[in-house]
Amino acid sequence: MARSTSRLSRKRLGEMYRTMLRIRRFEETADDLYMVGKVVGGVHVSIGQEACSAGVCAALREDDAVLTTHRGHGHSIAKGTRLPEMLAELMGKVTGLCRSKGGSMHIADVSKGHYGAHSIVGANMPMAAGIGLAYQLEGKDQVAVVFFGDGASNNGAFHEAMNLCAIWKLPVVFFCENNQYAVSVPAEYSTSVDDISVRSKGYDAPGLTVDGMDVAAVYEASREAVAHARRGLGPSLIEGKTYRFFGHSRGDPHYGMYRTKEEWEGWKGRDPLIVCEKMLKMTAKQKKAHADAVEAEIKEAIEFAESSPEPEESVALEDIFA
Amino acid sequence: MPELTYVEALNEALHEEMARDEKVFLMGEDVAFDYFGVCSGLADRFGRDRVRDTPICELGFTGAGVGAAMAGFRPIVDLRFMDFATYALDPIVNQAAKLRYMLGGQLSVPMVARIPSGAGLQYGATHGQSLEAWFMQVPGLKVLYPSCPSDAKGLLKAAVRDDNPVMFIEHRLLYAQKTKQDVPEGDYTTPIGVAEVKRAGADATIVGIGYQMGHCLEAAEALAGEGIECEVIDPRSLTPLDVETITASVRKTSRCVIVEEGHLRSGVGAEISAAIQEAVFEYLDAPIGRVAALMAPIPVQTKLEKFVLPSTEKVIAAVRKALGVSA
């Protein structure tokens, strides 16, 4: 498993830390608001997996594309999605990014190159191939990154999309967040390989497994894969070994059902925020400066979302046809 | 006016739209070679990038079509057999149809899925289905089904220019028809959502879907010999459906038979029948008749296949029943 080298500047790593903290605090806030009944619909938080979101998106340009999953707040935030409009979407407000009709599982901010969270597991991969095809047909050097989980790597959509991208040399990076479980089913049971990245060999594409709790390692692997795609050399598959600290969704405890306390604590000790703080040798004062800035942003998002109106019923019949 | 077959009309539409707009491209299995003839000459003229053979992966390439449409292209995906579209239901039903809505109007998905359908060639239960009613159930999809060369060209061109996902249903027996028909010259489109009265009559209305239009017109001709004048309507567009043209006819005739190749239960005829009785119940003098495939998978054996499918004779019988006359 690839770990980070120390070539990254402190400034760049500090930015990734900030991104991870913004994701962490946004999701904690969303979870709190869900518990008091203020969030509409399902919420799947990615707490524990922030290094994957932050590391990959740090390697992208603003005009590159991401497509994400039902567990997509982190990718959205890392790609530049606006927090107030995103929280408003979760809270069923008409000011939400999707006018309250997509919710947590379909967050998108196309103006930021975020082509959507896609809640059908695996469905986003053929679409990413299509966006990559559009870039190639136009002769652009943009890249599409598609996030998915260990569960989706067993879906036909993954294999069909990998093959299309490989035969057509499409500029697509497949990033698998292997958080070890597809809801309750362990990857070691459901998946034919220990390292999902080896599946790239079947498509004659580069594959690499990295420490998904180490934002620098994720960034370095992503930078290389993105450069490969941008040069017209086709897709890559990166697997980040990671862990969600929360259950699959609310009502699913952190441990005790299908994950042991010991396993959970082992991963919790490798919290990506703590790993990054150590790499940066952050002082208490520096940590507080990050935390204060993020709290101000979260507060602003809550105020915006809380004060926004619900949609009129007529909104339900809009945006069906262009 | 030039005369074209159904296949030639589709082919001309593809040539014209690809020449008109470089964002239009075509992909699917065997499209460069295309033994159906619909894609003839396209690969040579526009190149393999825009006339793109795919591996056998309906989910993969239809999903890629959705992605390319999201990114500003106007892909046409060729699903070869409607039965194969079952592999592509996620990108069609969950993604193409819903993305604009789920994303609050941030983008649209201007993709055309060309879907050759239908039985009559003894290909059996998995190469002969007519599933157009499934797509009518899905908000966000348009569903077109031309029955003749002029509409094949005009509707395909309209579909390519439409900013929404369009299910464009074709029929393999229409491919086989060698009869040519006048097709307007040059650049024209057939409006989406407008039915056409194919034959005027005052005694009964026959609504015919797609390939079944041929049986409807034959039935109307035969019945005219008995003094029964049928008005024959081709909706052409199943979503949006031109209910007004159909109900205006039923107001006049008070009797209606709907003919489709899909299965009877929850079919296109069920929807049109409901729309008619909601709008003009008081004008009806008889129950609305439906001719459709019997509720059996499509069998291979010629006699059995014929038994399951609609036919001119079945249409005639249904009209007679609606009129309360015997043969």
XYZ file of C-alpha atoms in Angstrom:
649
model
C 0.000 0.000 0.000
C 1.381 3.354 -1.045
C 1.992 5.904 1.695
C 2.839 9.529 1.226
C 6.279 10.891 0.645
C 7.172 14.271 2.054
C 7.308 16.280 -1.151
C 4.104 18.158 -0.454
C 4.398 21.759 0.748
C 3.024 22.608 4.182
C 0.718 25.165 2.586
C -0.811 22.618 0.224
C -1.200 20.036 2.985
C -2.716 22.704 5.235
C -5.342 23.405 2.576
C -6.226 19.733 2.443
C -6.494 19.651 6.221
C -8.903 22.569 6.048
C -10.987 20.763 3.438
C -11.147 17.651 5.609
C -12.178 19.700 8.623
C -14.893 21.442 6.613
C -16.229 18.050 5.538
C -16.074 16.695 9.092
C -17.895 19.634 10.602
C -20.471 19.822 7.801
C -21.346 16.168 8.229
C -21.450 16.363 12.022
C -23.795 19.312 11.615
C -25.939 17.458 9.072
C -26.131 14.478 11.405
C -27.143 16.694 14.337
C -29.801 18.382 12.256
C -31.047 14.998 11.092
C -31.409 13.875 14.704
C -33.668 16.825 15.476
C -35.765 16.194 12.377
C -34.527 19.116 10.327
C -32.975 17.096 7.504
C -35.309 15.575 4.920
C -34.613 12.069 3.675
C -31.554 9.900 4.102
C -28.129 11.110 5.110
C -25.026 8.969 4.686
C -22.015 10.621 6.259
C -18.448 9.917 5.197
C -16.814 10.800 8.516
C -13.536 8.894 8.594
C -13.153 8.964 4.806
C -12.352 12.654 4.370
C -8.786 12.096 3.176
C -10.106 10.482 -0.001
C -12.324 13.437 -0.878
C -9.734 16.068 -0.024
C -6.753 14.275 -1.549
C -8.362 13.501 -4.876
C -9.981 16.886 -5.409
C -6.759 18.703 -4.535
C -5.321 17.100 -7.657
C -8.100 18.466 -9.882
C -8.674 21.701 -11.750
C -11.898 23.597 -11.327
C -13.000 22.583 -14.826
C -12.471 18.878 -14.138
C -15.519 16.803 -13.275
C -16.420 14.655 -10.298
C -19.277 12.226 -9.920
C -20.007 10.821 -6.539
C -22.271 8.498 -4.587
C -24.969 8.401 -1.938
C -22.116 9.116 0.505
C -21.011 12.207 -1.354
C -20.934 15.266 0.914
C -17.171 15.063 1.212
C -16.485 14.902 -2.506
C -18.936 17.733 -3.053
C -17.284 20.017 -0.533
C -13.791 19.155 -1.729
C -14.807 20.023 -5.315
C -15.982 23.454 -4.230
C -19.692 22.955 -3.692
C -21.200 25.800 -1.706
C -22.019 24.857 1.895
C -25.080 27.069 2.512
C -26.907 25.869 -0.610
C -25.882 22.304 0.138
C -27.206 22.404 3.680
C -30.392 24.064 2.424
C -30.805 21.134 0.035
C -30.499 18.670 2.904
C -33.068 20.641 4.870
C -35.647 20.673 2.076
C -35.381 24.351 1.273
C -36.049 25.846 -2.140
C -32.694 27.631 -2.044
C -30.983 24.236 -2.074
C -28.645 23.325 -4.902
C -31.295 21.064 -6.418
C -34.304 23.139 -5.355
C -34.946 20.536 -2.612
C -35.706 17.772 -5.127
C -32.455 15.843 -4.957
C -31.555 15.852 -1.287
C -28.389 14.468 0.241
C -28.095 11.561 -2.193
C -28.268 13.721 -5.345
C -26.247 16.791 -4.455
C -24.787 18.452 -7.528
C -23.159 21.749 -8.349
C -22.572 21.624 -12.075
C -21.067 25.120 -12.090
C -18.208 23.664 -10.008
C -17.769 20.591 -12.192
C -19.729 18.481 -9.734
C -21.947 16.307 -11.937
C -23.866 14.856 -9.100
C -24.154 12.362 -6.359
C -25.730 9.244 -7.824
C -27.524 7.044 -5.371
C -27.821 3.958 -7.555
C -24.631 2.126 -6.651
C -22.356 1.895 -9.685
C -24.516 4.027 -11.977
C -22.137 6.966 -11.927
C -19.306 5.063 -13.624
C -20.810 4.743 -17.134
C -21.806 8.404 -16.870
C -18.241 9.338 -15.980
C -17.106 7.452 -19.072
C -19.553 9.549 -21.098
C -18.264 12.807 -19.655
C -14.735 11.636 -20.409
C -15.863 10.807 -23.944
C -17.281 14.317 -24.319
C -13.929 15.797 -23.245
C -12.081 13.574 -25.674
C -14.408 14.339 -28.594
C -13.981 18.057 -27.958
C -10.216 17.716 -27.714
C -10.195 19.139 -24.204
C -7.701 18.086 -21.564
C -10.261 17.907 -18.755
C -10.527 14.840 -16.569
C -13.513 13.170 -14.900
C -13.117 11.455 -11.540
C -15.697 8.986 -10.350
C -15.907 7.992 -6.699
C -17.403 4.677 -5.673
C -17.111 2.100 -2.930
C -15.913 -1.458 -2.506
C -19.511 -2.591 -3.021
C -19.809 -0.911 -6.410
C -16.623 -2.572 -7.616
C -18.630 -5.812 -7.781
C -21.259 -4.249 -10.019
C -21.336 -4.747 -13.773
C -21.442 -0.992 -14.276
C -17.893 -0.735 -12.925
C -16.570 -3.364 -15.299
C -18.431 -2.063 -18.354
C -17.260 1.483 -17.669
C -13.651 0.451 -17.010
C -13.582 -1.452 -20.288
C -15.077 1.442 -22.279
C -12.598 3.894 -20.767
C -9.715 1.524 -21.424
C -10.517 0.743 -25.079
C -11.201 4.400 -25.878
C -8.429 5.805 -23.625
C -10.896 8.113 -21.909
C -9.666 10.653 -19.341
C -11.357 9.092 -16.332
C -9.955 8.296 -12.885
C -11.796 5.587 -10.972
C -11.368 6.189 -7.257
C -12.578 3.351 -5.049
C -13.075 4.226 -1.415
C -12.792 0.809 0.113
C -14.401 1.437 3.482
C -14.542 -2.317 4.022
C -18.319 -2.704 4.046
C -21.195 -2.527 1.565
C -23.779 -1.597 4.191
C -23.180 -4.672 6.397
C -21.472 -7.035 3.958
C -17.682 -7.102 4.348
C -15.523 -6.606 1.272
C -13.417 -9.596 2.258
C -16.531 -11.731 1.753
C -18.042 -10.019 -1.293
C -14.950 -9.193 -3.301
C -12.728 -11.675 -5.143
C -9.508 -9.767 -4.454
C -7.828 -8.295 -1.392
C -6.825 -5.126 -3.194
C -9.562 -3.856 -5.497
C -6.971 -1.896 -7.474
C -5.699 -5.139 -9.016
C -8.905 -5.256 -11.019
C -7.365 -2.576 -13.252
C -5.122 -5.301 -14.680
C -8.157 -6.817 -16.367
C -8.452 -3.581 -18.305
C -4.762 -3.032 -18.920
C -4.905 0.177 -16.879
C -2.721 1.376 -14.005
C -3.947 0.477 -10.538
C -2.705 1.481 -7.121
C -3.841 0.936 -3.540
C -3.108 3.763 -1.134
C -3.632 4.505 2.532
C -6.993 6.236 2.381
C -6.495 7.752 5.831
C -3.430 9.666 4.609
C -4.497 12.684 2.564
C -1.016 13.208 1.164
C -0.850 9.636 -0.122
C -4.239 10.007 -1.758
C -3.190 13.300 -3.315
C 0.054 11.934 -4.734
C -1.612 8.916 -6.293
C -4.402 11.065 -7.687
C -2.032 13.622 -9.149
C -0.309 10.897 -11.094
C -3.554 9.311 -12.296
C -4.987 12.684 -13.302
C -1.834 13.559 -15.215
C -1.993 10.173 -16.958
C -5.579 10.844 -18.004
C -4.824 14.415 -19.077
C -2.052 13.186 -21.340
C -4.623 11.043 -23.172
C -3.325 7.762 -21.784
C -6.651 6.576 -20.424
C -8.137 5.518 -17.114
C -6.546 4.537 -13.816
C -7.980 2.802 -10.805
C -6.985 3.969 -7.349
C -8.175 2.258 -4.212
C -8.058 4.121 -0.925
C -8.280 1.809 2.085
C -10.478 3.669 4.503
C -13.251 3.318 7.052
C -16.468 5.055 7.903
C -16.604 5.898 11.580
C -20.403 6.079 11.503
C -22.857 3.389 10.471
C -24.068 3.015 6.892
C -26.863 5.434 7.755
C -28.708 6.515 10.860
C -30.075 3.604 12.862
C -26.912 1.656 12.175
C -24.569 1.840 15.186
C -20.863 2.599 14.879
C -20.039 -0.957 15.947
C -21.607 -3.971 17.555
C -23.753 -5.248 14.680
C -21.345 -6.237 11.914
C -18.183 -4.428 13.026
C -16.355 -5.103 16.272
C -15.427 -2.415 18.746
C -11.755 -3.420 18.417
C -11.821 -3.008 14.636
C -13.571 0.336 14.932
C -11.140 1.625 17.525
C -8.199 0.498 15.440
C -9.316 2.600 12.500
C -10.425 5.478 14.722
C -6.847 5.740 15.915
C -5.933 6.529 12.335
C -8.431 9.363 11.960
C -7.336 11.229 8.813
C -7.511 14.562 10.594
C -5.155 13.360 13.336
C -2.826 11.745 10.788
C -2.624 15.075 8.961
C -2.200 17.124 12.148
C 0.784 14.964 12.989
C 2.291 15.351 9.540
C 1.933 19.110 9.851
C 3.112 19.099 13.476
C 0.225 21.435 14.147
C 0.177 23.537 17.297
C -2.947 24.013 19.388
C -3.102 27.572 18.158
C -2.996 26.520 14.528
C -5.697 23.951 15.121
C -7.880 26.543 16.773
C -7.439 28.942 13.862
C -8.669 26.252 11.440
C -11.537 25.289 13.736
C -12.694 28.886 14.233
C -12.718 29.604 10.518
C -14.685 26.438 9.778
C -17.166 27.124 12.594
C -17.901 30.553 11.142
C -18.573 28.973 7.766
C -20.828 26.302 9.262
C -22.717 28.908 11.263
C -23.331 30.914 8.102
C -24.574 27.807 6.300
C -26.992 26.950 9.106
C -28.330 30.494 9.191
C -28.847 30.491 5.435
C -30.562 27.101 5.419
C -32.720 27.754 8.486
C -33.930 31.103 7.168
C -34.656 29.827 3.647
C -38.248 29.054 2.670
C -39.665 25.674 1.778
C -40.667 25.294 -1.877
C -44.164 25.966 -3.164
C -45.931 22.755 -4.212
C -45.720 23.888 -7.842
C -41.949 23.245 -7.705
C -42.772 19.503 -7.722
C -43.930 19.843 -11.328
C -40.992 21.913 -12.556
C -37.666 20.776 -14.064
C -39.201 17.590 -15.519
C -38.591 18.581 -19.138
C -36.206 21.171 -20.483
C -40.903 14.788 -53.411
C -38.312 12.024 -53.067
C -39.538 8.552 -52.243
C -37.852 6.683 -49.436
C -38.279 3.479 -47.492
C -38.495 3.562 -43.700
C -34.824 2.582 -43.406
C -33.738 5.167 -45.978
C -35.738 7.851 -44.164
C -34.067 7.068 -40.834
C -30.705 6.979 -42.540
C -31.286 10.357 -44.181
C -32.309 11.874 -40.852
C -29.089 10.643 -39.236
C -26.963 11.955 -42.100
C -28.624 15.357 -41.982
C -28.516 15.786 -38.219
C -24.901 14.675 -37.925
C -23.937 17.077 -40.698
C -25.934 19.905 -39.125
C -24.580 19.609 -35.569
C -21.144 18.265 -34.697
C -22.338 17.570 -31.149
C -24.481 14.739 -32.506
C -22.820 11.339 -32.423
C -24.025 7.764 -32.620
C -22.949 4.732 -30.651
C -24.024 1.162 -30.192
C -23.275 -2.383 -31.200
C -22.449 -2.814 -34.907
C -23.427 0.730 -35.898
C -20.471 1.187 -38.239
C -21.336 -1.950 -40.182
C -25.081 -1.970 -39.418
C -26.741 -4.862 -41.140
C -30.131 -3.151 -40.654
C -29.037 -0.390 -43.050
C -30.216 2.500 -40.870
C -26.644 3.678 -40.279
C -25.387 3.124 -43.840
C -22.619 5.428 -44.930
C -22.385 7.240 -41.616
C -19.074 5.785 -40.482
C -17.417 6.566 -43.822
C -18.752 10.099 -43.833
C -18.370 11.099 -40.186
C -15.640 8.783 -38.938
C -15.475 6.156 -36.236
C -15.302 8.734 -33.437
C -18.812 9.915 -34.191
C -20.143 6.591 -35.427
C -18.801 4.520 -32.638
C -19.056 0.776 -32.298
C -19.330 -0.306 -28.688
C -18.629 -3.532 -26.897
C -21.754 -5.497 -25.933
C -22.554 -3.449 -22.841
C -25.949 -1.754 -23.016
C -25.682 -0.459 -19.457
C -22.191 0.886 -20.094
C -22.743 2.648 -23.395
C -26.211 3.953 -22.576
C -24.856 5.323 -19.307
C -21.995 6.851 -21.277
C -24.583 8.433 -23.540
C -26.218 10.014 -20.513
C -22.837 11.329 -19.354
C -21.979 12.766 -22.766
C -25.386 14.452 -22.880
C -24.778 15.921 -19.416
C -21.537 17.353 -20.774
C -23.226 19.072 -23.726
C -23.303 16.480 -26.507
C -26.340 15.037 -28.289
C -25.660 11.323 -28.331
C -27.824 8.811 -30.139
C -27.509 5.369 -28.595
C -28.628 2.427 -30.708
C -29.996 -0.403 -28.572
C -30.490 -2.796 -31.507
C -33.348 -4.762 -29.896
C -35.836 -3.356 -27.414
C -35.285 -6.470 -25.327
C -31.659 -5.368 -24.825
C -32.894 -2.080 -23.374
C -33.715 -4.017 -20.218
C -29.958 -3.988 -19.529
C -30.022 -0.198 -19.922
C -32.976 0.563 -17.683
C -30.863 2.207 -15.009
C -29.349 4.840 -17.297
C -32.692 5.373 -19.029
C -35.189 5.221 -16.170
C -33.144 6.303 -13.151
C -30.673 8.654 -14.776
C -31.661 10.170 -18.132
C -35.289 10.652 -17.121
C -34.610 11.993 -13.638
C -31.334 13.903 -13.652
C -32.708 17.248 -14.716
C -35.344 16.999 -12.007
C -33.096 15.658 -9.255
C -30.537 18.351 -9.976
C -33.147 21.101 -9.841
C -32.787 22.002 -13.512
C -28.990 22.405 -13.452
C -28.638 20.429 -16.662
C -30.594 18.496 -19.243
C -29.996 15.146 -20.950
C -30.544 15.515 -24.704
C -30.010 11.854 -25.564
C -31.907 9.825 -28.121
C -32.192 6.081 -27.574
C -33.041 4.402 -30.856
C -34.866 1.222 -29.961
C -35.780 -1.230 -32.723
C -38.652 -3.309 -31.409
C -41.252 -5.800 -32.351
C -42.031 -9.357 -33.316
C -43.092 -11.082 -36.510
C -39.700 -12.496 -37.422
C -39.847 -15.633 -35.275
C -37.085 -14.374 -32.963
C -39.089 -15.293 -29.881
C -39.636 -13.949 -26.413
C -36.335 -12.114 -25.920
C -35.928 -10.614 -29.389
C -39.432 -9.502 -30.184
C -40.921 -7.445 -27.395
C -42.710 -4.117 -27.555
C -42.107 -2.454 -24.196
C -43.007 1.135 -25.118
C -45.684 1.260 -22.410
C -42.933 0.855 -19.781
C -41.312 4.086 -20.912
C -44.632 5.961 -20.966
C -44.790 5.320 -17.206
C -41.625 7.300 -16.555
C -41.820 11.054 -15.991
C -39.053 12.818 -17.859
C -38.961 10.605 -20.965
C -40.440 11.384 -24.349
C -41.552 8.358 -26.348
C -41.891 8.497 -30.138
C -42.907 5.707 -32.507
C -43.105 6.561 -36.212
C -45.128 4.248 -38.440
C -44.092 5.541 -41.866
C -41.031 6.921 -43.690
C -41.974 10.610 -43.550
C -42.520 10.498 -39.790
C -39.458 8.315 -39.308
C -37.323 11.075 -40.758
C -39.194 14.036 -39.318
C -39.526 12.623 -35.823
C -35.931 11.409 -35.630
C -34.703 14.865 -36.567
C -37.042 16.388 -33.984
C -35.817 13.900 -31.371
C -32.174 14.783 -31.970
C -32.962 18.489 -31.574
C -35.072 17.993 -28.445
C -33.334 18.896 -25.181
C -34.782 15.885 -23.335
C -34.174 12.149 -23.362
C -36.209 10.606 -26.171
C -37.044 6.934 -26.584
C -37.292 6.539 -30.339
C -39.065 3.282 -31.124
C -38.603 1.621 -34.506
C -39.874 -1.730 -35.770
C -37.886 -4.364 -37.565
C -40.760 -5.252 -39.902
C -40.843 -1.612 -40.969
C -37.137 -2.008 -41.767
C -38.083 -4.888 -44.028
C -40.700 -2.913 -45.951
C -39.468 -2.075 -49.401
C -42.411 0.194 -50.228
C -41.325 3.769 -50.656
C -43.267 6.795 -49.575
C -43.100 10.476 -50.396
C -40.913 12.222 -47.886
C -40.631 16.019 -47.824
C -37.397 17.236 -49.302
C -34.657 18.771 -47.206
C -34.723 19.926 -43.659
C -38.044 19.317 -41.934
C -39.143 18.001 -38.566
C -42.353 16.335 -37.494
C -43.727 18.054 -34.392
C -43.484 15.990 -31.212
C -46.813 15.528 -29.462
C -49.035 15.918 -32.513
C -51.084 12.975 -33.787
C -51.951 12.515 -37.434
C -55.306 11.510 -38.883
C -54.247 8.937 -41.451
C -57.733 8.302 -42.820
C -61.000 10.133 -42.191
C -64.238 8.368 -41.298
C -67.333 8.836 -39.185
C -68.295 5.341 -37.968
C -65.420 4.286 -35.677
C -62.025 5.564 -34.559
C -59.001 3.284 -34.780
C -55.871 4.416 -32.931
C -52.861 2.505 -34.212
C -49.410 2.463 -32.652
C -46.249 2.155 -34.706
C -46.008 -0.898 -36.928
C -49.646 -1.780 -36.179
C -50.716 1.226 -38.257
C -50.370 -1.013 -41.313
C -52.924 -3.469 -39.936
C -55.221 -0.583 -38.995
C -55.169 0.897 -42.492
C -55.767 -2.526 -44.062
C -58.671 -3.108 -41.701
C -60.148 0.315 -42.498
C -59.899 -0.426 -46.213
C -61.597 -3.797 -45.825
C -64.340 -2.350 -43.617
C -64.937 0.463 -46.095
C -65.920 -2.260 -48.546
C -68.724 -3.121 -46.147
C -69.765 0.509 -45.810
C -68.033 1.050 -42.444
C -65.917 4.203 -42.535
C -63.139 4.257 -39.938
C -61.091 7.240 -38.853
C -57.523 6.049 -38.359
C -55.250 8.011 -36.040
C -51.519 7.637 -35.541
C -50.434 9.255 -32.244
C -46.787 9.141 -33.464
C -45.774 10.450 -30.072
C -46.806 8.386 -27.036
C -45.316 10.918 -24.596
C -46.439 13.618 -24.900
C -49.722 12.168 -26.149
C -52.045 14.232 -28.320
C -55.250 13.356 -26.493
C -57.188 16.171 -28.193
C -56.914 14.765 -31.702
C -58.043 11.339 -30.481
C -60.967 12.624 -28.429
C -62.091 14.953 -31.214
C -62.403 11.881 -33.416
C -64.244 9.858 -30.762
C -66.710 12.725 -30.299
C -67.533 12.241 -33.969
C -67.540 8.435 -34.142
C -68.543 7.413 -30.573
C -66.643 4.155 -30.990
C -62.961 3.424 -30.632
C -60.475 0.599 -30.995
C -56.832 0.954 -29.976
C -54.233 -1.281 -31.595
C -50.723 -1.878 -30.305
C -48.118 -4.625 -30.452
C -47.223 -4.514 -26.767
C -48.958 -6.733 -24.274
C -52.539 -5.908 -23.361
C -52.171 -5.504 -19.599
C -51.299 -1.927 -18.591
C -50.441 -1.241 -22.193
C -50.506 1.856 -24.366
C -54.137 1.055 -25.141
C -55.034 1.034 -21.465
C -53.643 4.549 -21.065
C -55.290 5.921 -24.202
C -58.564 4.249 -23.278
C -58.495 5.868 -19.843
C -57.722 9.256 -21.381
C -60.660 8.907 -23.797
C -63.222 7.937 -21.181
C -62.054 10.697 -18.845
C -62.535 13.285 -21.579
C -65.513 12.133 -23.633
C -67.267 9.372 -21.671
C -70.711 10.699 -22.587
C -69.951 10.401 -26.304
C -69.127 6.691 -26.185
C -71.717 4.259 -27.532
C -69.696 1.104 -26.855
C -66.809 -0.036 -24.660
C -63.418 0.965 -26.053
C -61.807 -2.008 -27.773
C -58.176 -2.972 -27.377
C -56.150 -5.138 -29.727
C -52.751 -6.043 -28.340
C -50.395 -8.963 -27.895
C -51.972 -11.696 -25.791
C -50.559 -12.092 -22.290
C -47.991 -14.677 -23.334
C -44.302 -14.318 -24.147
C -43.741 -14.052 -27.896
C -43.322 -17.633 -29.185
C -40.982 -18.564 -32.036
C -43.250 -20.940 -33.958
C -44.861 -19.023 -36.825
C -48.452 -20.081 -36.168
C -48.148 -19.465 -32.434
C -46.511 -16.073 -32.946
C -49.305 -15.033 -35.287
C -51.853 -16.207 -32.726
C -50.326 -14.019 -29.998
C -49.845 -10.863 -32.087
C -52.388 -8.339 -33.406
C -53.436 -8.700 -37.039
C -55.673 -7.042 -39.589
C -58.332 -9.670 -38.894
C -58.238 -8.959 -35.164
C -58.611 -5.233 -35.807
C -61.589 -5.841 -38.105
C -63.202 -8.071 -35.486
C -62.692 -5.465 -32.765
C -64.225 -2.697 -34.879
C -67.216 -4.899 -35.719
C -67.642 -5.668 -32.018
C -67.544 -1.951 -31.165
C -70.206 -1.332 -33.822
C -72.260 -4.323 -32.764
C -72.234 -5.846 -36.234
C -71.354 -9.407 -37.204
C -69.229 -10.470 -40.156
